CSV table of C-alpha atoms in Angstrom, one decimal:
chain,number,residue,atom,x,y,z
A,223,MET,CA,0.0,0.0,0.0
A,224,PRO,CA,1.3,3.7,-0.6
A,225,SER,CA,1.1,4.5,3.0
A,226,GLN,CA,3.7,1.8,3.7
A,227,ARG,CA,6.0,3.1,1.0
A,228,LYS,CA,8.6,6.0,1.3
A,229,ALA,CA,7.8,8.8,-1.3
A,230,LEU,CA,9.6,11.9,-2.5
A,231,ALA,CA,7.7,14.6,-4.5
A,232,VAL,CA,9.8,16.7,-6.9
A,233,VAL,CA,7.8,19.8,-7.6
A,234,LEU,CA,8.9,21.7,-10.7
A,235,ALA,CA,8.5,25.4,-10.1
A,236,ALA,CA,11.1,27.0,-12.3
A,237,GLY,CA,9.1,28.1,-15.2
A,238,GLU,CA,9.4,31.7,-16.2
A,239,GLY,CA,5.8,32.2,-16.9
A,240,THR,CA,6.4,34.9,-19.6
A,241,ARG,CA,2.9,34.6,-20.9
A,242,MET,CA,1.5,35.7,-17.6
A,243,LYS,CA,2.9,39.1,-18.5
A,244,SER,CA,3.7,39.7,-14.8
A,245,ASP,CA,6.6,40.5,-12.5
A,246,ARG,CA,5.4,37.8,-10.1
A,247,PRO,CA,6.6,34.2,-10.9
A,248,LYS,CA,3.9,32.2,-12.4
A,249,VAL,CA,3.7,29.8,-9.7
A,250,LEU,CA,3.0,32.4,-7.0
A,251,HIS,CA,-0.2,33.6,-8.8
A,252,GLN,CA,-3.1,32.8,-6.7
A,253,VAL,CA,-6.2,30.5,-7.2
A,254,ALA,CA,-8.8,30.6,-4.5
A,255,GLY,CA,-6.7,32.7,-2.3
A,256,ARG,CA,-3.7,30.4,-2.4
A,257,SER,CA,-0.7,30.3,-4.5
A,258,MET,CA,-0.5,27.6,-7.3
A,259,LEU,CA,2.6,26.1,-5.5
A,260,ALA,CA,0.6,26.1,-2.3
A,261,HIS,CA,-2.2,24.0,-3.8
A,262,VAL,CA,0.3,21.5,-5.1
A,263,LEU,CA,2.2,21.1,-1.9
A,264,ALA,CA,-1.3,20.7,-0.1
A,265,ALA,CA,-2.1,17.9,-2.4
A,266,VAL,CA,1.3,16.3,-1.7
A,267,ALA,CA,0.6,16.4,2.0
A,268,VAL,CA,-2.7,14.9,1.5
A,269,ALA,CA,-1.2,12.0,-0.4
A,270,GLY,CA,1.1,11.2,2.6
A,271,VAL,CA,4.4,12.1,0.9
A,272,GLU,CA,7.0,12.5,3.5
A,273,SER,CA,9.9,14.2,1.4
A,274,VAL,CA,9.5,17.3,-0.8
A,275,ALA,CA,12.0,18.8,-3.3
A,276,VAL,CA,11.1,22.0,-5.0
A,277,VAL,CA,13.1,23.0,-8.2
A,278,VAL,CA,13.1,26.7,-8.7
A,279,GLY,CA,14.7,29.1,-11.3
A,280,PRO,CA,17.9,31.1,-10.7
A,281,GLY,CA,17.4,34.0,-8.3
A,282,ARG,CA,13.9,33.0,-7.4
A,283,ASN,CA,14.2,33.5,-3.8
A,284,ASP,CA,10.5,34.3,-3.6
A,285,VAL,CA,9.5,31.0,-4.8
A,286,ARG,CA,12.0,29.3,-2.4
A,287,ASP,CA,10.6,31.3,0.5
A,288,GLU,CA,7.0,30.4,-0.4
A,289,ALA,CA,8.0,26.7,-0.7
A,290,LEU,CA,9.7,26.8,2.7
A,291,ARG,CA,6.9,28.7,4.4
A,292,LEU,CA,4.4,26.0,3.2
A,293,ALA,CA,6.6,22.9,3.8
A,294,PRO,CA,9.5,23.9,6.2
A,295,HIS,CA,11.3,20.5,5.7
A,296,ALA,CA,11.3,20.8,2.0
A,297,ARG,CA,14.6,20.9,0.0
A,298,VAL,CA,15.1,23.6,-2.6
A,299,PHE,CA,17.2,23.1,-5.7
A,300,VAL,CA,18.0,25.5,-8.5
A,301,GLN,CA,17.8,24.7,-12.2
A,302,ALA,CA,20.4,26.8,-13.7
A,303,GLU,CA,19.6,26.0,-17.3
A,304,ARG,CA,16.2,25.1,-18.8
A,305,LEU,CA,16.9,21.9,-20.9
A,306,GLY,CA,13.6,20.1,-20.4
A,307,THR,CA,11.6,18.3,-17.8
A,308,ALA,CA,13.9,15.5,-17.2
A,309,HIS,CA,16.7,18.0,-16.8
A,310,ALA,CA,14.6,19.8,-14.3
A,311,VAL,CA,13.9,16.7,-12.2
A,312,LEU,CA,17.6,15.9,-12.2
A,313,ALA,CA,18.2,19.2,-10.5
A,314,ALA,CA,17.0,17.5,-7.4
A,315,ARG,CA,19.4,14.6,-7.9
A,316,GLU,CA,20.8,14.9,-4.4
A,317,ALA,CA,17.3,14.3,-3.0
A,318,ILE,CA,16.5,11.5,-5.3
A,319,ALA,CA,19.9,9.8,-4.4
A,320,ASP,CA,18.8,9.6,-0.8
A,321,GLY,CA,16.3,6.9,-1.8
A,322,CYS,CA,12.6,6.4,-1.9
A,323,ASP,CA,10.1,3.8,-3.1
A,324,ASP,CA,7.9,6.3,-5.0
A,325,LEU,CA,9.3,9.3,-6.9
A,326,LEU,CA,6.5,11.7,-7.8
A,327,VAL,CA,7.1,14.5,-10.5
A,328,LEU,CA,4.6,17.3,-10.1
A,329,PHE,CA,4.3,20.7,-11.7
A,330,ALA,CA,3.6,23.8,-9.5
A,331,ASP,CA,1.5,25.3,-12.4
A,332,THR,CA,-1.0,22.5,-12.3
A,333,PRO,CA,-2.7,23.6,-9.1
A,334,LEU,CA,-6.0,21.6,-9.4
A,335,VAL,CA,-4.5,18.1,-8.9
A,336,THR,CA,-5.8,16.4,-5.8
A,337,GLY,CA,-4.3,14.2,-3.2
A,338,ALA,CA,-6.5,11.3,-4.3
A,339,THR,CA,-5.0,11.4,-7.8
A,340,ILE,CA,-1.5,11.5,-6.4
A,341,LEU,CA,-2.4,8.4,-4.3
A,342,ALA,CA,-3.6,6.7,-7.4
A,343,LEU,CA,-0.2,7.3,-9.1
A,344,ARG,CA,1.5,5.8,-5.9
A,345,ALA,CA,-0.9,2.8,-5.9
A,346,ALA,CA,0.1,1.9,-9.5
A,347,LEU,CA,3.7,1.7,-8.4
A,348,ALA,CA,2.7,-0.3,-5.4
A,349,GLU,CA,1.1,-2.8,-7.7
A,350,GLY,CA,4.2,-3.2,-9.6
A,351,ALA,CA,4.4,-0.7,-12.4
A,352,GLY,CA,7.8,1.0,-12.9
A,353,VAL,CA,6.2,4.2,-14.1
A,354,ALA,CA,2.7,5.6,-13.9
A,355,ALA,CA,1.8,8.5,-16.0
A,356,LEU,CA,-1.4,10.7,-15.4
A,357,GLY,CA,-3.5,11.1,-18.6
A,358,PHE,CA,-6.7,12.5,-19.5
A,359,ALA,CA,-9.1,12.5,-22.5
A,360,ALA,CA,-8.7,15.9,-24.1
A,361,ALA,CA,-11.6,17.8,-25.7
A,362,ASP,CA,-8.9,19.3,-28.0
A,363,PRO,CA,-5.7,17.3,-28.0
A,364,PHE,CA,-3.7,19.7,-30.1
A,365,GLY,CA,-0.4,20.6,-28.4
A,366,TYR,CA,-0.4,17.7,-25.9
A,367,GLY,CA,1.8,14.7,-25.8
A,368,ARG,CA,-0.1,11.5,-26.6
A,369,LEU,CA,-0.3,8.4,-24.5
A,370,LEU,CA,0.3,5.5,-26.6
A,371,GLN,CA,-0.9,2.1,-25.3
A,372,ASP,CA,-0.9,-1.5,-26.4
A,373,ASP,CA,-4.1,-3.6,-26.8
A,374,SER,CA,-4.0,-4.5,-23.0
A,375,GLY,CA,-3.8,-0.9,-22.0
A,376,ARG,CA,-0.3,-0.9,-20.9
A,377,LEU,CA,1.6,2.3,-21.8
A,378,LEU,CA,4.2,2.0,-24.6
A,379,ALA,CA,5.3,5.7,-24.8
A,380,ILE,CA,4.4,9.3,-24.6
A,381,ARG,CA,4.9,11.1,-27.9
A,382,GLU,CA,5.3,14.8,-28.0
A,383,GLU,CA,3.0,16.7,-30.5
A,384,LYS,CA,5.9,17.9,-32.7
A,385,ASP,CA,7.5,14.4,-32.7
A,386,ALA,CA,4.2,12.4,-33.3
A,387,SER,CA,3.1,10.8,-36.6
A,388,ASP,CA,-0.4,11.5,-38.0
A,389,ALA,CA,-1.7,8.4,-36.5
A,390,GLU,CA,-0.4,9.2,-33.1
A,391,ARG,CA,-1.8,12.6,-33.3
A,392,ALA,CA,-5.2,11.2,-33.7
A,393,VAL,CA,-5.0,9.7,-30.2
A,394,ARG,CA,-7.1,11.6,-27.7
A,395,LEU,CA,-5.6,10.2,-24.5
A,396,CYS,CA,-3.2,13.0,-23.5
A,397,ASN,CA,-0.2,13.4,-21.1
A,398,ALA,CA,-1.0,15.6,-18.1
A,399,GLY,CA,2.7,15.7,-17.1
A,400,LEU,CA,2.5,14.3,-13.6
A,401,MET,CA,4.3,11.0,-13.2
A,402,ALA,CA,5.2,8.4,-10.6
A,403,ILE,CA,8.5,6.5,-11.1
A,404,ASP,CA,10.0,3.6,-9.3
A,405,GLY,CA,12.4,5.3,-6.8
A,406,GLY,CA,15.0,2.6,-6.8
A,407,SER,CA,15.5,2.9,-10.6
A,408,ALA,CA,14.7,6.5,-11.1
A,409,LEU,CA,18.2,7.9,-11.3
A,410,ASP,CA,19.4,5.3,-13.6
A,411,TRP,CA,16.5,5.7,-15.9
A,412,LEU,CA,16.6,9.5,-15.8
A,413,GLY,CA,20.3,9.5,-16.6
A,414,ARG,CA,19.7,7.6,-19.8
A,415,ILE,CA,17.3,10.2,-21.3
A,416,GLY,CA,18.7,11.9,-24.4
A,417,ALA,CA,17.8,15.1,-26.3
A,418,ALA,CA,17.3,13.5,-29.7
A,419,ASN,CA,14.1,15.3,-30.5
A,420,ALA,CA,12.6,18.3,-32.3
A,421,LYS,CA,13.3,20.7,-29.5
A,422,GLY,CA,16.7,19.2,-28.5
A,423,GLU,CA,15.5,18.8,-24.8
A,424,PHE,CA,15.6,16.1,-22.2
A,425,TYR,CA,12.0,14.8,-22.1
A,426,LEU,CA,10.8,13.2,-18.9
A,427,THR,CA,8.3,11.4,-21.0
A,428,ASP,CA,11.1,9.3,-22.5
A,429,VAL,CA,11.4,7.4,-19.2
A,430,ILE,CA,8.5,5.3,-20.3
A,431,GLU,CA,10.3,3.6,-23.1
A,432,ILE,CA,13.5,3.3,-20.9
A,433,ALA,CA,11.6,1.6,-18.2
A,434,ARG,CA,10.1,-0.8,-20.6
A,435,ASP,CA,13.5,-1.7,-22.1
A,436,ALA,CA,14.4,-2.5,-18.6
A,437,GLY,CA,11.7,-5.1,-18.4
A,438,ARG,CA,9.2,-2.9,-16.4
A,439,THR,CA,5.7,-2.0,-17.2
A,440,ALA,CA,4.1,1.5,-17.5
A,441,GLN,CA,0.6,2.3,-16.6
A,442,VAL,CA,-1.8,5.2,-17.2
A,443,VAL,CA,-3.8,6.7,-14.3
A,444,ARG,CA,-6.7,8.8,-15.6
A,445,ALA,CA,-8.0,12.2,-14.3
A,446,GLU,CA,-10.6,14.6,-15.5
A,447,GLU,CA,-9.3,17.3,-17.9
A,448,THR,CA,-10.3,20.0,-15.4
A,449,GLU,CA,-8.1,18.6,-12.7
A,450,VAL,CA,-5.0,18.6,-14.8
A,451,LEU,CA,-5.4,22.1,-16.2
A,452,GLY,CA,-2.0,23.7,-16.6
A,453,VAL,CA,-1.8,27.4,-16.1
A,454,ASN,CA,0.4,29.5,-18.5
A,455,ASP,CA,-1.5,32.8,-18.9
A,456,ARG,CA,-4.1,34.9,-17.3
A,457,ILE,CA,-6.9,33.2,-19.3
A,458,GLN,CA,-6.0,29.8,-17.9
A,459,LEU,CA,-5.6,31.3,-14.5
A,460,ALA,CA,-9.2,32.4,-14.6
A,461,GLN,CA,-10.3,28.9,-15.9
A,462,ALA,CA,-8.5,27.3,-12.8
A,463,GLU,CA,-10.1,29.8,-10.5
A,464,ALA,CA,-13.5,28.8,-11.9
A,465,VAL,CA,-12.9,25.2,-11.3
A,466,ALA,CA,-11.6,25.7,-7.8
A,467,GLN,CA,-14.5,27.8,-6.8
A,468,ASN,CA,-17.0,25.2,-8.0
A,469,ARG,CA,-15.2,22.6,-6.0
A,470,LEU,CA,-15.2,24.8,-2.9
A,471,ARG,CA,-18.9,25.7,-3.2
A,472,ARG,CA,-19.9,22.0,-3.7
A,473,ALA,CA,-17.8,20.9,-0.8
A,474,ALA,CA,-19.3,23.6,1.4
A,475,MET,CA,-22.9,22.9,0.4
A,476,ALA,CA,-22.3,19.1,0.8
A,477,ALA,CA,-21.2,20.0,4.3
A,478,GLY,CA,-24.4,21.9,5.4
A,479,VAL,CA,-23.9,25.4,4.1
A,480,THR,CA,-26.8,27.0,2.2
A,481,MET,CA,-25.8,29.3,-0.7
A,482,VAL,CA,-28.8,31.1,-2.3
A,483,ALA,CA,-26.8,31.8,-5.5
A,484,PRO,CA,-23.7,29.8,-5.3
A,485,GLU,CA,-22.2,31.0,-8.6
A,486,THR,CA,-21.9,34.5,-7.1
A,487,VAL,CA,-20.1,33.5,-4.0
A,488,PHE,CA,-16.3,33.3,-3.9
A,489,LEU,CA,-14.4,31.4,-1.3
A,490,CYS,CA,-10.8,30.7,-0.3
A,491,ALA,CA,-9.2,27.3,0.0
A,492,ASP,CA,-9.0,27.6,3.7
A,493,THR,CA,-12.5,28.9,4.3
A,494,ALA,CA,-14.0,27.0,7.3
A,495,PHE,CA,-17.7,26.7,7.8
A,496,GLY,CA,-19.9,25.3,10.5
A,497,ARG,CA,-23.3,23.7,9.8
A,498,ASP,CA,-26.5,25.6,8.8
A,499,VAL,CA,-24.5,28.7,7.6
A,500,LEU,CA,-26.5,30.9,5.1
A,501,ILE,CA,-24.6,32.7,2.5
A,502,GLU,CA,-26.6,35.2,0.4
A,503,PRO,CA,-25.7,36.3,-3.1
A,504,HIS,CA,-22.5,38.2,-4.0
A,505,VAL,CA,-20.4,37.5,-1.0
A,506,VAL,CA,-16.6,37.4,-1.2
A,507,ILE,CA,-14.7,35.5,1.4
A,508,GLY,CA,-10.9,36.0,1.5
A,509,PRO,CA,-8.2,34.1,3.2
A,510,GLY,CA,-8.2,33.1,7.0
A,511,VAL,CA,-12.1,33.1,7.5
A,512,SER,CA,-14.1,30.8,9.7
A,513,ILE,CA,-17.9,31.0,10.0
A,514,ALA,CA,-19.6,29.0,12.8
A,515,ASP,CA,-22.9,27.2,13.0
A,516,GLY,CA,-26.0,29.1,12.0
A,517,ALA,CA,-24.2,32.4,11.1
A,518,VAL,CA,-25.9,34.4,8.2
A,519,ILE,CA,-23.8,36.4,5.8
A,520,HIS,CA,-26.0,38.7,4.0
A,521,ALA,CA,-25.5,39.9,0.4
A,522,PHE,CA,-22.5,42.0,-0.9
A,523,SER,CA,-20.4,41.4,2.2
A,524,HIS,CA,-16.7,41.0,2.1
A,525,LEU,CA,-14.8,39.0,4.8
A,526,GLU,CA,-11.1,38.4,5.2
A,527,GLY,CA,-9.0,37.1,8.1
A,528,ALA,CA,-12.0,37.1,10.3
A,529,SER,CA,-14.0,34.8,12.5
A,530,VAL,CA,-17.7,34.8,12.8
A,531,GLY,CA,-19.4,33.1,15.8
A,532,ALA,CA,-22.4,30.8,16.0
A,533,GLY,CA,-25.7,32.6,15.1
A,534,ALA,CA,-24.0,35.9,14.2
A,535,THR,CA,-25.4,38.0,11.4
A,536,ILE,CA,-23.1,40.0,8.9
A,537,GLY,CA,-24.4,42.6,6.4
A,538,PRO,CA,-25.6,43.3,4.0
A,539,TYR,CA,-22.7,45.4,2.5
A,540,ALA,CA,-20.5,44.8,5.5
A,541,ARG,CA,-16.7,44.4,5.5
A,542,LEU,CA,-14.8,42.3,8.1
A,543,ARG,CA,-11.1,43.0,7.7
A,544,PRO,CA,-8.3,41.0,9.3
A,545,GLY,CA,-8.5,40.5,13.0
A,546,ALA,CA,-12.3,41.0,13.3
A,547,ARG,CA,-13.6,38.3,15.8
A,548,LEU,CA,-17.3,38.2,16.3
A,549,ALA,CA,-18.7,36.1,19.1
A,550,GLU,CA,-22.0,34.3,19.0
A,551,LYS,CA,-25.1,36.1,18.0
A,552,ALA,CA,-23.2,39.4,17.4
A,553,LYS,CA,-24.6,41.6,14.7
A,554,VAL,CA,-22.8,43.6,12.1
A,555,GLY,CA,-25.1,45.5,9.8
A,556,ASN,CA,-25.1,47.4,6.5
A,557,PHE,CA,-22.1,49.5,5.6
A,558,VAL,CA,-20.1,48.6,8.8
A,559,GLU,CA,-16.5,47.9,8.7
A,560,ILE,CA,-14.7,46.0,11.5
A,561,LYS,CA,-11.0,45.6,11.7
A,562,ASN,CA,-8.8,44.1,14.4
A,563,ALA,CA,-11.6,44.1,16.8
A,564,ASN,CA,-13.6,41.8,19.2
A,565,VAL,CA,-17.3,42.0,19.2
A,566,ALA,CA,-18.7,40.1,22.1
A,567,THR,CA,-21.8,38.0,22.5
A,568,GLY,CA,-24.9,39.8,21.3
A,569,ALA,CA,-23.3,43.1,20.6
A,570,LYS,CA,-24.9,45.0,17.8
A,571,VAL,CA,-23.1,47.3,15.3
A,572,ASN,CA,-25.9,47.8,12.9
A,573,HIS,CA,-25.1,50.4,10.2
A,574,LEU,CA,-22.7,53.1,8.9
A,575,THR,CA,-20.0,52.4,11.4
A,576,TYR,CA,-16.2,51.9,11.6
A,577,ILE,CA,-14.8,49.9,14.5
A,578,GLY,CA,-11.1,49.4,14.4
A,579,ASP,CA,-8.6,48.2,17.1
A,580,ALA,CA,-11.5,47.9,19.6
A,581,ASP,CA,-13.1,45.6,22.1
A,582,ILE,CA,-16.9,45.7,22.2
A,583,GLY,CA,-18.5,44.2,25.2
A,584,ALA,CA,-21.4,41.8,25.4
A,585,ASN,CA,-24.8,43.2,24.4
A,586,ALA,CA,-23.4,46.7,23.7
A,587,ASN,CA,-25.2,48.8,21.1
A,588,ILE,CA,-23.1,50.9,18.7
A,589,GLY,CA,-25.3,53.6,17.0
A,590,ALA,CA,-25.1,54.6,13.3
A,591,GLY,CA,-22.3,56.6,12.2
A,592,THR,CA,-19.9,55.8,15.2
A,593,ILE,CA,-16.2,55.8,14.5
A,594,THR,CA,-13.4,54.6,16.6
A,595,CYS,CA,-10.6,57.0,15.9
A,596,ASN,CA,-7.7,54.7,16.3
A,597,TYR,CA,-4.8,56.2,14.3
A,598,ASP,CA,-2.9,59.4,14.8
A,599,GLY,CA,-0.8,59.0,11.7
A,600,PHE,CA,2.0,57.1,13.4
A,601,PHE,CA,0.5,54.6,15.9
A,602,LYS,CA,-2.8,52.7,16.5
A,603,TYR,CA,-4.6,52.8,19.7
A,604,ARG,CA,-7.4,50.7,21.1
A,605,THR,CA,-10.9,51.6,22.2
A,606,GLU,CA,-12.7,49.5,24.9
A,607,ILE,CA,-16.5,49.5,25.2
A,608,GLY,CA,-18.0,47.8,28.1
A,609,GLU,CA,-20.9,45.3,28.2
A,610,ASN,CA,-24.3,46.8,27.9
A,611,ALA,CA,-22.9,50.2,26.8
A,612,PHE,CA,-24.9,52.3,24.5
A,613,ILE,CA,-23.1,54.5,22.0
A,614,GLY,CA,-25.3,57.2,20.4
A,615,SER,CA,-25.4,57.8,16.7
A,616,ASN,CA,-22.6,59.9,15.0
A,617,SER,CA,-20.2,59.6,17.9
A,618,ALA,CA,-16.4,59.6,17.6
A,619,LEU,CA,-14.5,57.8,20.3
A,620,VAL,CA,-10.9,59.0,20.2
A,621,ALA,CA,-8.5,56.1,21.1
A,622,PRO,CA,-7.1,55.3,23.6
A,623,VAL,CA,-10.3,55.5,25.5
A,624,LYS,CA,-12.5,53.3,27.7
A,625,ILE,CA,-16.3,53.4,27.8
A,626,GLY,CA,-17.5,51.7,31.0
A,627,ALA,CA,-20.1,48.9,31.3
A,628,GLY,CA,-23.7,50.2,30.9
A,629,ALA,CA,-22.5,53.8,30.1
A,630,TYR,CA,-24.3,55.9,27.7
A,631,VAL,CA,-22.7,58.2,25.1
A,632,GLY,CA,-25.0,60.9,23.8
A,633,SER,CA,-25.3,61.3,20.1
A,634,GLY,CA,-22.9,63.4,18.2
A,635,SER,CA,-20.3,63.2,21.1
A,636,VAL,CA,-16.5,63.3,20.6
A,637,VAL,CA,-15.2,61.3,23.5
A,638,THR,CA,-11.6,61.8,24.4
A,639,LYS,CA,-11.6,60.7,27.9
A,640,ASN,CA,-12.6,57.5,29.8
A,641,VAL,CA,-16.3,57.3,30.8
A,642,ALA,CA,-17.2,55.6,34.0
A,643,ALA,CA,-19.6,52.6,34.2
A,644,ASP,CA,-23.2,53.6,34.1
A,645,ALA,CA,-22.5,57.2,33.5
A,646,LEU,CA,-23.8,59.5,30.8
A,647,VAL,CA,-21.4,61.5,28.7
A,648,VAL,CA,-22.3,64.2,26.3
A,649,ALA,CA,-19.4,65.8,24.5
A,650,ARG,CA,-20.5,68.3,21.9
A,651,GLY,CA,-21.1,72.0,21.4
A,652,ARG,CA,-23.9,73.8,23.3
A,653,GLN,CA,-26.9,74.3,21.1
A,654,MET,CA,-27.8,78.0,20.5
A,655,GLU,CA,-31.0,79.3,18.9
A,656,LYS,CA,-31.5,82.9,17.5
A,657,ALA,CA,-35.3,83.5,16.8
A,658,GLY,CA,-36.1,84.8,13.3
A,659,TRP,CA,-32.4,84.7,12.1
A,660,ALA,CA,-33.2,82.5,9.1
A,661,ALA,CA,-35.9,84.7,7.6
A,662,SER,CA,-33.8,87.9,8.0
A,663,PHE,CA,-30.9,86.0,6.4
A,664,ARG,CA,-32.9,84.8,3.5
A,665,ALA,CA,-34.3,88.4,2.9
A,666,ALA,CA,-30.9,90.1,3.0
A,667,GLN,CA,-29.3,87.5,0.6
A,668,ALA,CA,-32.4,87.8,-1.7
A,669,ALA,CA,-31.9,91.6,-1.8
A,670,LYS,CA,-28.3,91.4,-2.5
A,671,LYS,CA,-28.8,89.0,-5.4
A,672,ALA,CA,-31.5,91.2,-7.0
A,673,ALA,CA,-29.2,94.2,-6.6
A,674,LYS,CA,-26.7,92.4,-8.9
């Protein structure tokens, strides 16, 4: 069984990605809030692969850093020259030489591959194959290498498009690129690959015929075309995003989340849901969000780096920024922004309000138009609002400041000093009234205008 075998995954991440038209390396572009490299490394972990080697291009410290952030025990190798896929794999020769049962070759720009598919490749080796290649039935096979099989279905060779005959080009079973190779023979077989082809490169696909010449069999493991989508430009990146979003939505709904219009909801790979969550249309959820049982996210809300407690209500048109933590049955209403703040059980921030760097006590009520003034241009400061406190509409709380439990802040106040528990504070200009002033003003202005 694969779980009893030692595995090494070599992840090829050295591509320039020139068609992306970007200063960012291709494999660091994101799908569902996670870099493509991160998706592949996550699938590798699901497949129980113990060792990882990542092959990067020269000077690509950003790719190296991302790999080590995600897989701290990974080994990173540099492919100084780009002479084909087999040459890229051999950049990790040192890791391969350490020995393994299963050598897996994966591509960091194929982000949708699943752990289950990697396990299927490993299972083929466990059953005795020398090589297992991942294939798919292409709707349009043009440009892909073809998987050539004998009558019993064993893999004979992989022929690149430019080197294929007309009969071979008619084959619709195509090479996805991912491959599993017997670890004990891998270095020997890879070392025998030559560059006698139209492009003068060392093709990893030649390992099929080399393995067969050594008396070993090769198998095909099939996957859906959407799973093996390679990303080379922004158009394909958008296609991968669409596939990933559909997967995430289906998984969430299968786990007990209701989405009124799922095609309008966008999730991240790490979004965590409880049961009986309701998501209304046009909601965007960024990285680092957890939503507990029974919470409701109303339409047109945006969440990132936030936790939403059980039974809480968000939106519509709300924004939760990183560090927003809502306890159970808290309420954040329309046109409210919460950032780096704790909103305790039952507290209400209903509308037109900014709460940043603050702690809101249980059952407190924050009136419309309230602002926590948390930044002086250099440093951030916290506002503390006690439980059952009532903040009147259009108030500005100038941090650092504490509003005691049960205190009332009169509407329109600018509070700069701490307020004691159960006190009333009114901090605004005294109202003055001049009888008849408006009528006199209008008459004087009308006469002035007429004179002109």
